[in-house]
Amino acid sequence: MKKFLAAALSVAALSSAHAVVVDFDTLPGGGSIASGSIITNEYASVGVVFSMSDLGAPQTGPYAIQQFAGSSNPYGNALWNCNVGCGPRSDTITMTFSAPVSAVSWLVDSEGSMPITFNAYDSSNVLLESVSIMSDFPSYASASFSVGGIARIDAVNPTQGWGWAMDNLTFTTSAVPEPESYALALAGLMVVGALARRRQA
């Protein structure tokens, strides 16, 4: 009986890892995202929201856009720091997670000869890791963080007025235990409680 209780509590207490891929083409509940759409809380249900700023001032955006069609962009929409035609451009895209995440990776189109810098912070705004990545125009390079516990990412362009894009943001978050897990734990506690009362009687 003790083994049953231990198993029940373990199932309820341990969160399961849940991998998320944000492709900026499809919504979490289904449906497609039109090119030129502003992306803010469209992915809140999977644990991330987006915002954009320029010189510290909030801006409209970022934008899910297919700037380049055909073989130069096989991914569909990407997340841009600028609107269709890539203007005007903001210097920072911020990704804020509802719970700390790990195994974060993404694709970057830096639009040429200067890198984009991605800064990962924990929930206390402590810088955990900084990654700078550059790709040829208009192609994508892979990037990732080696650390976990990431609560926020600031992606910063190399100079004022620089346009760039990212795609296929992937991260792992801790899922909330299923209700069935709690029911199993409660059943185990009830059985142990009944046995304890019987022994006392």
mmCIF file with all atom_site columns, C-alpha atoms in Angstrom:
data_model
loop_
_atom_site.group_PDB
_atom_site.id
_atom_site.type_symbol
_atom_site.label_atom_id
_atom_site.label_alt_id
_atom_site.label_comp_id
_atom_site.label_asym_id
_atom_site.label_entity_id
_atom_site.label_seq_id
_atom_site.pdbx_PDB_ins_code
_atom_site.Cartn_x
_atom_site.Cartn_y
_atom_site.Cartn_z
_atom_site.occupancy
_atom_site.B_iso_or_equiv
_atom_site.pdbx_formal_charge
_atom_site.auth_seq_id
_atom_site.auth_comp_id
_atom_site.auth_asym_id
_atom_site.auth_atom_id
_atom_site.pdbx_PDB_model_num
ATOM 1   C CA . MET A 1 1   ? 0.000  0.000  0.000   1.00 0.00 ? 1   MET A CA 1
ATOM 2   C CA . LYS A 1 2   ? 2.879  2.339  0.758   1.00 0.00 ? 2   LYS A CA 1
ATOM 3   C CA . LYS A 1 3   ? 4.264  1.705  -2.724  1.00 0.00 ? 3   LYS A CA 1
ATOM 4   C CA . PHE A 1 4   ? 0.890  2.617  -4.229  1.00 0.00 ? 4   PHE A CA 1
ATOM 5   C CA . LEU A 1 5   ? 0.802  5.859  -2.247  1.00 0.00 ? 5   LEU A CA 1
ATOM 6   C CA . ALA A 1 6   ? 4.364  6.760  -3.172  1.00 0.00 ? 6   ALA A CA 1
ATOM 7   C CA . ALA A 1 7   ? 3.628  6.155  -6.833  1.00 0.00 ? 7   ALA A CA 1
ATOM 8   C CA . ALA A 1 8   ? 0.470  8.241  -6.686  1.00 0.00 ? 8   ALA A CA 1
ATOM 9   C CA . LEU A 1 9   ? 2.215  11.162 -5.040  1.00 0.00 ? 9   LEU A CA 1
ATOM 10  C CA . SER A 1 10  ? 5.108  10.972 -7.474  1.00 0.00 ? 10  SER A CA 1
ATOM 11  C CA . VAL A 1 11  ? 2.807  11.128 -10.459 1.00 0.00 ? 11  VAL A CA 1
ATOM 12  C CA . ALA A 1 12  ? 0.993  14.157 -9.053  1.00 0.00 ? 12  ALA A CA 1
ATOM 13  C CA . ALA A 1 13  ? 4.107  15.995 -7.904  1.00 0.00 ? 13  ALA A CA 1
ATOM 14  C CA . LEU A 1 14  ? 6.289  15.620 -10.943 1.00 0.00 ? 14  LEU A CA 1
ATOM 15  C CA . SER A 1 15  ? 5.583  17.850 -13.918 1.00 0.00 ? 15  SER A CA 1
ATOM 16  C CA . SER A 1 16  ? 6.016  16.369 -17.344 1.00 0.00 ? 16  SER A CA 1
ATOM 17  C CA . ALA A 1 17  ? 8.213  18.077 -19.935 1.00 0.00 ? 17  ALA A CA 1
ATOM 18  C CA . HIS A 1 18  ? 6.232  19.603 -22.757 1.00 0.00 ? 18  HIS A CA 1
ATOM 19  C CA . ALA A 1 19  ? 7.895  20.688 -26.025 1.00 0.00 ? 19  ALA A CA 1
ATOM 20  C CA . VAL A 1 20  ? 6.447  23.707 -27.847 1.00 0.00 ? 20  VAL A CA 1
ATOM 21  C CA . VAL A 1 21  ? 7.165  24.864 -31.402 1.00 0.00 ? 21  VAL A CA 1
ATOM 22  C CA . VAL A 1 22  ? 6.050  28.342 -32.464 1.00 0.00 ? 22  VAL A CA 1
ATOM 23  C CA . ASP A 1 23  ? 6.218  28.584 -36.259 1.00 0.00 ? 23  ASP A CA 1
ATOM 24  C CA . PHE A 1 24  ? 4.271  31.864 -36.748 1.00 0.00 ? 24  PHE A CA 1
ATOM 25  C CA . ASP A 1 25  ? 2.233  30.133 -39.455 1.00 0.00 ? 25  ASP A CA 1
ATOM 26  C CA . THR A 1 26  ? -0.365 28.330 -37.345 1.00 0.00 ? 26  THR A CA 1
ATOM 27  C CA . LEU A 1 27  ? -2.252 29.160 -34.160 1.00 0.00 ? 27  LEU A CA 1
ATOM 28  C CA . PRO A 1 28  ? -2.063 26.845 -31.136 1.00 0.00 ? 28  PRO A CA 1
ATOM 29  C CA . GLY A 1 29  ? -5.731 25.865 -31.456 1.00 0.00 ? 29  GLY A CA 1
ATOM 30  C CA . GLY A 1 30  ? -5.590 25.484 -35.232 1.00 0.00 ? 30  GLY A CA 1
ATOM 31  C CA . GLY A 1 31  ? -5.965 27.952 -38.043 1.00 0.00 ? 31  GLY A CA 1
ATOM 32  C CA . SER A 1 32  ? -3.409 29.882 -40.027 1.00 0.00 ? 32  SER A CA 1
ATOM 33  C CA . ILE A 1 33  ? -1.770 33.254 -39.460 1.00 0.00 ? 33  ILE A CA 1
ATOM 34  C CA . ALA A 1 34  ? -1.988 35.666 -42.386 1.00 0.00 ? 34  ALA A CA 1
ATOM 35  C CA . SER A 1 35  ? 1.224  37.329 -43.519 1.00 0.00 ? 35  SER A CA 1
ATOM 36  C CA . GLY A 1 36  ? 1.422  40.799 -42.005 1.00 0.00 ? 36  GLY A CA 1
ATOM 37  C CA . SER A 1 37  ? -0.294 39.830 -38.742 1.00 0.00 ? 37  SER A CA 1
ATOM 38  C CA . ILE A 1 38  ? 0.816  41.431 -35.484 1.00 0.00 ? 38  ILE A CA 1
ATOM 39  C CA . ILE A 1 39  ? 1.930  38.807 -32.969 1.00 0.00 ? 39  ILE A CA 1
ATOM 40  C CA . THR A 1 40  ? 1.483  39.534 -29.269 1.00 0.00 ? 40  THR A CA 1
ATOM 41  C CA . ASN A 1 41  ? -0.542 37.062 -27.181 1.00 0.00 ? 41  ASN A CA 1
ATOM 42  C CA . GLU A 1 42  ? -1.522 34.645 -29.955 1.00 0.00 ? 42  GLU A CA 1
ATOM 43  C CA . TYR A 1 43  ? 0.723  31.998 -28.367 1.00 0.00 ? 43  TYR A CA 1
ATOM 44  C CA . ALA A 1 44  ? -0.120 32.766 -24.723 1.00 0.00 ? 44  ALA A CA 1
ATOM 45  C CA . SER A 1 45  ? -1.931 29.438 -24.414 1.00 0.00 ? 45  SER A CA 1
ATOM 46  C CA . VAL A 1 46  ? 1.347  27.595 -25.048 1.00 0.00 ? 46  VAL A CA 1
ATOM 47  C CA . GLY A 1 47  ? 3.297  29.802 -22.654 1.00 0.00 ? 47  GLY A CA 1
ATOM 48  C CA . VAL A 1 48  ? 4.831  32.749 -24.528 1.00 0.00 ? 48  VAL A CA 1
ATOM 49  C CA . VAL A 1 49  ? 3.869  36.308 -25.460 1.00 0.00 ? 49  VAL A CA 1
ATOM 50  C CA . PHE A 1 50  ? 5.712  38.733 -27.728 1.00 0.00 ? 50  PHE A CA 1
ATOM 51  C CA . SER A 1 51  ? 6.326  42.472 -27.678 1.00 0.00 ? 51  SER A CA 1
ATOM 52  C CA . MET A 1 52  ? 8.525  44.966 -29.484 1.00 0.00 ? 52  MET A CA 1
ATOM 53  C CA . SER A 1 53  ? 10.253 48.216 -28.533 1.00 0.00 ? 53  SER A CA 1
ATOM 54  C CA . ASP A 1 54  ? 12.525 50.842 -30.010 1.00 0.00 ? 54  ASP A CA 1
ATOM 55  C CA . LEU A 1 55  ? 14.944 52.796 -27.826 1.00 0.00 ? 55  LEU A CA 1
ATOM 56  C CA . GLY A 1 56  ? 12.958 51.543 -24.836 1.00 0.00 ? 56  GLY A CA 1
ATOM 57  C CA . ALA A 1 57  ? 9.572  52.751 -26.106 1.00 0.00 ? 57  ALA A CA 1
ATOM 58  C CA . PRO A 1 58  ? 6.868  50.140 -26.842 1.00 0.00 ? 58  PRO A CA 1
ATOM 59  C CA . GLN A 1 59  ? 6.075  49.707 -30.532 1.00 0.00 ? 59  GLN A CA 1
ATOM 60  C CA . THR A 1 60  ? 3.380  47.945 -32.532 1.00 0.00 ? 60  THR A CA 1
ATOM 61  C CA . GLY A 1 61  ? 4.569  44.451 -33.434 1.00 0.00 ? 61  GLY A CA 1
ATOM 62  C CA . PRO A 1 62  ? 6.370  42.205 -33.952 1.00 0.00 ? 62  PRO A CA 1
ATOM 63  C CA . TYR A 1 63  ? 4.940  40.910 -37.231 1.00 0.00 ? 63  TYR A CA 1
ATOM 64  C CA . ALA A 1 64  ? 4.460  37.455 -38.750 1.00 0.00 ? 64  ALA A CA 1
ATOM 65  C CA . ILE A 1 65  ? 5.448  38.054 -42.354 1.00 0.00 ? 65  ILE A CA 1
ATOM 66  C CA . GLN A 1 66  ? 6.614  36.093 -45.361 1.00 0.00 ? 66  GLN A CA 1
ATOM 67  C CA . GLN A 1 67  ? 8.966  38.753 -46.712 1.00 0.00 ? 67  GLN A CA 1
ATOM 68  C CA . PHE A 1 68  ? 10.617 36.452 -49.225 1.00 0.00 ? 68  PHE A CA 1
ATOM 69  C CA . ALA A 1 69  ? 8.685  33.763 -51.082 1.00 0.00 ? 69  ALA A CA 1
ATOM 70  C CA . GLY A 1 70  ? 9.994  30.649 -52.790 1.00 0.00 ? 70  GLY A CA 1
ATOM 71  C CA . SER A 1 71  ? 13.281 28.880 -52.231 1.00 0.00 ? 71  SER A CA 1
ATOM 72  C CA . SER A 1 72  ? 14.851 31.741 -50.265 1.00 0.00 ? 72  SER A CA 1
ATOM 73  C CA . ASN A 1 73  ? 12.232 31.278 -47.527 1.00 0.00 ? 73  ASN A CA 1
ATOM 74  C CA . PRO A 1 74  ? 10.937 27.720 -47.247 1.00 0.00 ? 74  PRO A CA 1
ATOM 75  C CA . TYR A 1 75  ? 9.499  28.356 -43.775 1.00 0.00 ? 75  TYR A CA 1
ATOM 76  C CA . GLY A 1 76  ? 6.481  30.559 -44.549 1.00 0.00 ? 76  GLY A CA 1
ATOM 77  C CA . ASN A 1 77  ? 5.956  33.366 -42.057 1.00 0.00 ? 77  ASN A CA 1
ATOM 78  C CA . ALA A 1 78  ? 8.783  34.484 -39.816 1.00 0.00 ? 78  ALA A CA 1
ATOM 79  C CA . LEU A 1 79  ? 8.675  36.924 -36.910 1.00 0.00 ? 79  LEU A CA 1
ATOM 80  C CA . TRP A 1 80  ? 10.027 40.310 -38.023 1.00 0.00 ? 80  TRP A CA 1
ATOM 81  C CA . ASN A 1 81  ? 11.000 43.474 -36.156 1.00 0.00 ? 81  ASN A CA 1
ATOM 82  C CA . CYS A 1 82  ? 9.422  45.456 -38.981 1.00 0.00 ? 82  CYS A CA 1
ATOM 83  C CA . ASN A 1 83  ? 6.271  45.516 -41.111 1.00 0.00 ? 83  ASN A CA 1
ATOM 84  C CA . VAL A 1 84  ? 5.812  44.473 -44.749 1.00 0.00 ? 84  VAL A CA 1
ATOM 85  C CA . GLY A 1 85  ? 8.708  45.929 -46.734 1.00 0.00 ? 85  GLY A CA 1
ATOM 86  C CA . CYS A 1 86  ? 10.639 46.018 -43.455 1.00 0.00 ? 86  CYS A CA 1
ATOM 87  C CA . GLY A 1 87  ? 9.897  49.480 -42.261 1.00 0.00 ? 87  GLY A CA 1
ATOM 88  C CA . PRO A 1 88  ? 9.874  51.038 -39.724 1.00 0.00 ? 88  PRO A CA 1
ATOM 89  C CA . ARG A 1 89  ? 12.234 48.852 -37.713 1.00 0.00 ? 89  ARG A CA 1
ATOM 90  C CA . SER A 1 90  ? 12.405 48.359 -33.955 1.00 0.00 ? 90  SER A CA 1
ATOM 91  C CA . ASP A 1 91  ? 15.532 47.395 -32.073 1.00 0.00 ? 91  ASP A CA 1
ATOM 92  C CA . THR A 1 92  ? 14.202 44.773 -29.613 1.00 0.00 ? 92  THR A CA 1
ATOM 93  C CA . ILE A 1 93  ? 11.773 41.860 -29.761 1.00 0.00 ? 93  ILE A CA 1
ATOM 94  C CA . THR A 1 94  ? 10.928 40.467 -26.323 1.00 0.00 ? 94  THR A CA 1
ATOM 95  C CA . MET A 1 95  ? 9.634  36.947 -25.630 1.00 0.00 ? 95  MET A CA 1
ATOM 96  C CA . THR A 1 96  ? 8.139  36.522 -22.156 1.00 0.00 ? 96  THR A CA 1
ATOM 97  C CA . PHE A 1 97  ? 7.348  33.025 -20.878 1.00 0.00 ? 97  PHE A CA 1
ATOM 98  C CA . SER A 1 98  ? 4.545  32.223 -18.442 1.00 0.00 ? 98  SER A CA 1
ATOM 99  C CA . ALA A 1 99  ? 6.865  29.752 -16.658 1.00 0.00 ? 99  ALA A CA 1
ATOM 100 C CA . PRO A 1 100 ? 10.638 29.207 -16.937 1.00 0.00 ? 100 PRO A CA 1
ATOM 101 C CA . VAL A 1 101 ? 11.639 27.212 -20.015 1.00 0.00 ? 101 VAL A CA 1
ATOM 102 C CA . SER A 1 102 ? 14.627 25.222 -21.232 1.00 0.00 ? 102 SER A CA 1
ATOM 103 C CA . ALA A 1 103 ? 15.923 23.660 -24.464 1.00 0.00 ? 103 ALA A CA 1
ATOM 104 C CA . VAL A 1 104 ? 15.282 26.918 -26.321 1.00 0.00 ? 104 VAL A CA 1
ATOM 105 C CA . SER A 1 105 ? 16.238 27.021 -29.997 1.00 0.00 ? 105 SER A CA 1
ATOM 106 C CA . TRP A 1 106 ? 15.247 29.078 -33.033 1.00 0.00 ? 106 TRP A CA 1
ATOM 107 C CA . LEU A 1 107 ? 16.181 30.122 -36.573 1.00 0.00 ? 107 LEU A CA 1
ATOM 108 C CA . VAL A 1 108 ? 17.596 33.572 -37.395 1.00 0.00 ? 108 VAL A CA 1
ATOM 109 C CA . ASP A 1 109 ? 17.709 35.577 -40.620 1.00 0.00 ? 109 ASP A CA 1
ATOM 110 C CA . SER A 1 110 ? 20.043 38.383 -39.578 1.00 0.00 ? 110 SER A CA 1
ATOM 111 C CA . GLU A 1 111 ? 19.756 39.934 -43.028 1.00 0.00 ? 111 GLU A CA 1
ATOM 112 C CA . GLY A 1 112 ? 23.461 39.971 -43.733 1.00 0.00 ? 112 GLY A CA 1
ATOM 113 C CA . SER A 1 113 ? 26.739 41.085 -42.249 1.00 0.00 ? 113 SER A CA 1
ATOM 114 C CA . MET A 1 114 ? 25.798 41.881 -38.641 1.00 0.00 ? 114 MET A CA 1
ATOM 115 C CA . PRO A 1 115 ? 24.658 39.514 -35.866 1.00 0.00 ? 115 PRO A CA 1
ATOM 116 C CA . ILE A 1 116 ? 21.463 39.595 -33.824 1.00 0.00 ? 116 ILE A CA 1
ATOM 117 C CA . THR A 1 117 ? 21.991 39.204 -30.078 1.00 0.00 ? 117 THR A CA 1
ATOM 118 C CA . PHE A 1 118 ? 19.627 37.100 -27.957 1.00 0.00 ? 118 PHE A CA 1
ATOM 119 C CA . ASN A 1 119 ? 19.787 37.655 -24.192 1.00 0.00 ? 119 ASN A CA 1
ATOM 120 C CA . ALA A 1 120 ? 18.150 35.105 -21.861 1.00 0.00 ? 120 ALA A CA 1
ATOM 121 C CA . TYR A 1 121 ? 17.049 36.205 -18.374 1.00 0.00 ? 121 TYR A CA 1
ATOM 122 C CA . ASP A 1 122 ? 15.650 34.356 -15.384 1.00 0.00 ? 122 ASP A CA 1
ATOM 123 C CA . SER A 1 123 ? 12.565 35.424 -13.428 1.00 0.00 ? 123 SER A CA 1
ATOM 124 C CA . SER A 1 124 ? 14.730 37.831 -11.362 1.00 0.00 ? 124 SER A CA 1
ATOM 125 C CA . ASN A 1 125 ? 15.973 39.555 -14.548 1.00 0.00 ? 125 ASN A CA 1
ATOM 126 C CA . VAL A 1 126 ? 19.438 38.066 -14.120 1.00 0.00 ? 126 VAL A CA 1
ATOM 127 C CA . LEU A 1 127 ? 21.209 37.538 -17.452 1.00 0.00 ? 127 LEU A CA 1
ATOM 128 C CA . LEU A 1 128 ? 21.723 33.784 -17.914 1.00 0.00 ? 128 LEU A CA 1
ATOM 129 C CA . GLU A 1 129 ? 23.271 33.618 -21.378 1.00 0.00 ? 129 GLU A CA 1
ATOM 130 C CA . SER A 1 130 ? 23.850 35.759 -24.445 1.00 0.00 ? 130 SER A CA 1
ATOM 131 C CA . VAL A 1 131 ? 24.000 34.377 -28.000 1.00 0.00 ? 131 VAL A CA 1
ATOM 132 C CA . SER A 1 132 ? 24.873 36.356 -31.139 1.00 0.00 ? 132 SER A CA 1
ATOM 133 C CA . ILE A 1 133 ? 24.067 34.817 -34.510 1.00 0.00 ? 133 ILE A CA 1
ATOM 134 C CA . MET A 1 134 ? 24.517 35.945 -38.110 1.00 0.00 ? 134 MET A CA 1
ATOM 135 C CA . SER A 1 135 ? 23.245 34.492 -41.393 1.00 0.00 ? 135 SER A CA 1
ATOM 136 C CA . ASP A 1 136 ? 23.593 35.277 -45.072 1.00 0.00 ? 136 ASP A CA 1
ATOM 137 C CA . PHE A 1 137 ? 20.842 37.306 -46.733 1.00 0.00 ? 137 PHE A CA 1
ATOM 138 C CA . PRO A 1 138 ? 18.100 36.029 -46.910 1.00 0.00 ? 138 PRO A CA 1
ATOM 139 C CA . SER A 1 139 ? 18.754 32.652 -45.279 1.00 0.00 ? 139 SER A CA 1
ATOM 140 C CA . TYR A 1 140 ? 18.409 31.238 -41.787 1.00 0.00 ? 140 TYR A CA 1
ATOM 141 C CA . ALA A 1 141 ? 20.952 30.016 -39.242 1.00 0.00 ? 141 ALA A CA 1
ATOM 142 C CA . SER A 1 142 ? 20.214 27.837 -36.204 1.00 0.00 ? 142 SER A CA 1
ATOM 143 C CA . ALA A 1 143 ? 20.703 29.141 -32.677 1.00 0.00 ? 143 ALA A CA 1
ATOM 144 C CA . SER A 1 144 ? 20.049 27.844 -29.159 1.00 0.00 ? 144 SER A CA 1
ATOM 145 C CA . PHE A 1 145 ? 20.649 28.455 -25.473 1.00 0.00 ? 145 PHE A CA 1
ATOM 146 C CA . SER A 1 146 ? 22.507 25.933 -23.319 1.00 0.00 ? 146 SER A CA 1
ATOM 147 C CA . VAL A 1 147 ? 20.853 27.106 -20.080 1.00 0.00 ? 147 VAL A CA 1
ATOM 148 C CA . GLY A 1 148 ? 17.412 26.469 -18.596 1.00 0.00 ? 148 GLY A CA 1
ATOM 149 C CA . GLY A 1 149 ? 15.222 28.503 -16.283 1.00 0.00 ? 149 GLY A CA 1
ATOM 150 C CA . ILE A 1 150 ? 14.636 31.152 -18.944 1.00 0.00 ? 150 ILE A CA 1
ATOM 151 C CA . ALA A 1 151 ? 11.785 33.559 -18.167 1.00 0.00 ? 151 ALA A CA 1
ATOM 152 C CA . ARG A 1 152 ? 12.444 36.179 -20.848 1.00 0.00 ? 152 ARG A CA 1
ATOM 153 C CA . ILE A 1 153 ? 14.435 36.621 -24.039 1.00 0.00 ? 153 ILE A CA 1
ATOM 154 C CA . ASP A 1 154 ? 15.359 39.987 -25.516 1.00 0.00 ? 154 ASP A CA 1
ATOM 155 C CA . ALA A 1 155 ? 16.428 39.831 -29.150 1.00 0.00 ? 155 ALA A CA 1
ATOM 156 C CA . VAL A 1 156 ? 18.352 42.973 -30.118 1.00 0.00 ? 156 VAL A CA 1
ATOM 157 C CA . ASN A 1 157 ? 19.375 44.183 -33.553 1.00 0.00 ? 157 ASN A CA 1
ATOM 158 C CA . PRO A 1 158 ? 23.023 45.245 -34.061 1.00 0.00 ? 158 PRO A CA 1
ATOM 159 C CA . THR A 1 159 ? 22.342 48.871 -34.950 1.00 0.00 ? 159 THR A CA 1
ATOM 160 C CA . GLN A 1 160 ? 19.412 51.270 -35.050 1.00 0.00 ? 160 GLN A CA 1
ATOM 161 C CA . GLY A 1 161 ? 17.196 50.642 -38.070 1.00 0.00 ? 161 GLY A CA 1
ATOM 162 C CA . TRP A 1 162 ? 18.403 47.089 -38.776 1.00 0.00 ? 162 TRP A CA 1
ATOM 163 C CA . GLY A 1 163 ? 15.731 44.637 -39.966 1.00 0.00 ? 163 GLY A CA 1
ATOM 164 C CA . TRP A 1 164 ? 15.851 40.921 -39.179 1.00 0.00 ? 164 TRP A CA 1
ATOM 165 C CA . ALA A 1 165 ? 13.654 37.866 -38.577 1.00 0.00 ? 165 ALA A CA 1
ATOM 166 C CA . MET A 1 166 ? 13.390 34.705 -36.502 1.00 0.00 ? 166 MET A CA 1
ATOM 167 C CA . ASP A 1 167 ? 11.367 31.525 -36.974 1.00 0.00 ? 167 ASP A CA 1
ATOM 168 C CA . ASN A 1 168 ? 10.531 28.153 -35.409 1.00 0.00 ? 168 ASN A CA 1
ATOM 169 C CA . LEU A 1 169 ? 10.987 29.139 -31.772 1.00 0.00 ? 169 LEU A CA 1
ATOM 170 C CA . THR A 1 170 ? 11.171 25.883 -29.816 1.00 0.00 ? 170 THR A CA 1
ATOM 171 C CA . PHE A 1 171 ? 11.229 25.457 -26.045 1.00 0.00 ? 171 PHE A CA 1
ATOM 172 C CA . THR A 1 172 ? 10.404 22.971 -23.311 1.00 0.00 ? 172 THR A CA 1
ATOM 173 C CA . THR A 1 173 ? 8.198  23.939 -20.413 1.00 0.00 ? 173 THR A CA 1
ATOM 174 C CA . SER A 1 174 ? 6.939  22.071 -17.365 1.00 0.00 ? 174 SER A CA 1
ATOM 175 C CA . ALA A 1 175 ? 3.335  21.045 -17.864 1.00 0.00 ? 175 ALA A CA 1
ATOM 176 C CA . VAL A 1 176 ? 0.804  21.230 -15.059 1.00 0.00 ? 176 VAL A CA 1
ATOM 177 C CA . PRO A 1 177 ? -0.030 17.700 -13.857 1.00 0.00 ? 177 PRO A CA 1
ATOM 178 C CA . GLU A 1 178 ? -3.211 16.233 -15.336 1.00 0.00 ? 178 GLU A CA 1
ATOM 179 C CA . PRO A 1 179 ? -6.326 16.100 -13.112 1.00 0.00 ? 179 PRO A CA 1
ATOM 180 C CA . GLU A 1 180 ? -6.102 12.307 -13.228 1.00 0.00 ? 180 GLU A CA 1
ATOM 181 C CA . SER A 1 181 ? -2.771 12.551 -11.419 1.00 0.00 ? 181 SER A CA 1
ATOM 182 C CA . TYR A 1 182 ? -4.344 14.433 -8.542  1.00 0.00 ? 182 TYR A CA 1
ATOM 183 C CA . ALA A 1 183 ? -7.222 11.942 -8.417  1.00 0.00 ? 183 ALA A CA 1
ATOM 184 C CA . LEU A 1 184 ? -4.753 9.075  -8.170  1.00 0.00 ? 184 LEU A CA 1
ATOM 185 C CA . ALA A 1 185 ? -2.888 10.782 -5.324  1.00 0.00 ? 185 ALA A CA 1
ATOM 186 C CA . LEU A 1 186 ? -6.128 11.536 -3.487  1.00 0.00 ? 186 LEU A CA 1
ATOM 187 C CA . ALA A 1 187 ? -7.249 7.917  -3.820  1.00 0.00 ? 187 ALA A CA 1
ATOM 188 C CA . GLY A 1 188 ? -3.957 6.760  -2.330  1.00 0.00 ? 188 GLY A CA 1
ATOM 189 C CA . LEU A 1 189 ? -4.289 9.123  0.611   1.00 0.00 ? 189 LEU A CA 1
ATOM 190 C CA . MET A 1 190 ? -7.851 7.953  1.272   1.00 0.00 ? 190 MET A CA 1
ATOM 191 C CA . VAL A 1 191 ? -6.766 4.306  1.309   1.00 0.00 ? 191 VAL A CA 1
ATOM 192 C CA . VAL A 1 192 ? -3.900 5.042  3.717   1.00 0.00 ? 192 VAL A CA 1
ATOM 193 C CA . GLY A 1 193 ? -6.240 7.076  5.934   1.00 0.00 ? 193 GLY A CA 1
ATOM 194 C CA . ALA A 1 194 ? -8.775 4.208  6.049   1.00 0.00 ? 194 ALA A CA 1
ATOM 195 C CA . LEU A 1 195 ? -6.048 1.732  6.975   1.00 0.00 ? 195 LEU A CA 1
ATOM 196 C CA . ALA A 1 196 ? -4.782 4.025  9.750   1.00 0.00 ? 196 ALA A CA 1
ATOM 197 C CA . ARG A 1 197 ? -8.276 4.350  11.222  1.00 0.00 ? 197 ARG A CA 1
ATOM 198 C CA . ARG A 1 198 ? -8.770 0.575  11.100  1.00 0.00 ? 198 ARG A CA 1
ATOM 199 C CA . ARG A 1 199 ? -5.505 0.010  12.950  1.00 0.00 ? 199 ARG A CA 1
ATOM 200 C CA . GLN A 1 200 ? -6.472 2.525  15.637  1.00 0.00 ? 200 GLN A CA 1
ATOM 201 C CA . ALA A 1 201 ? -9.844 0.804  16.087  1.00 0.00 ? 201 ALA A CA 1
#
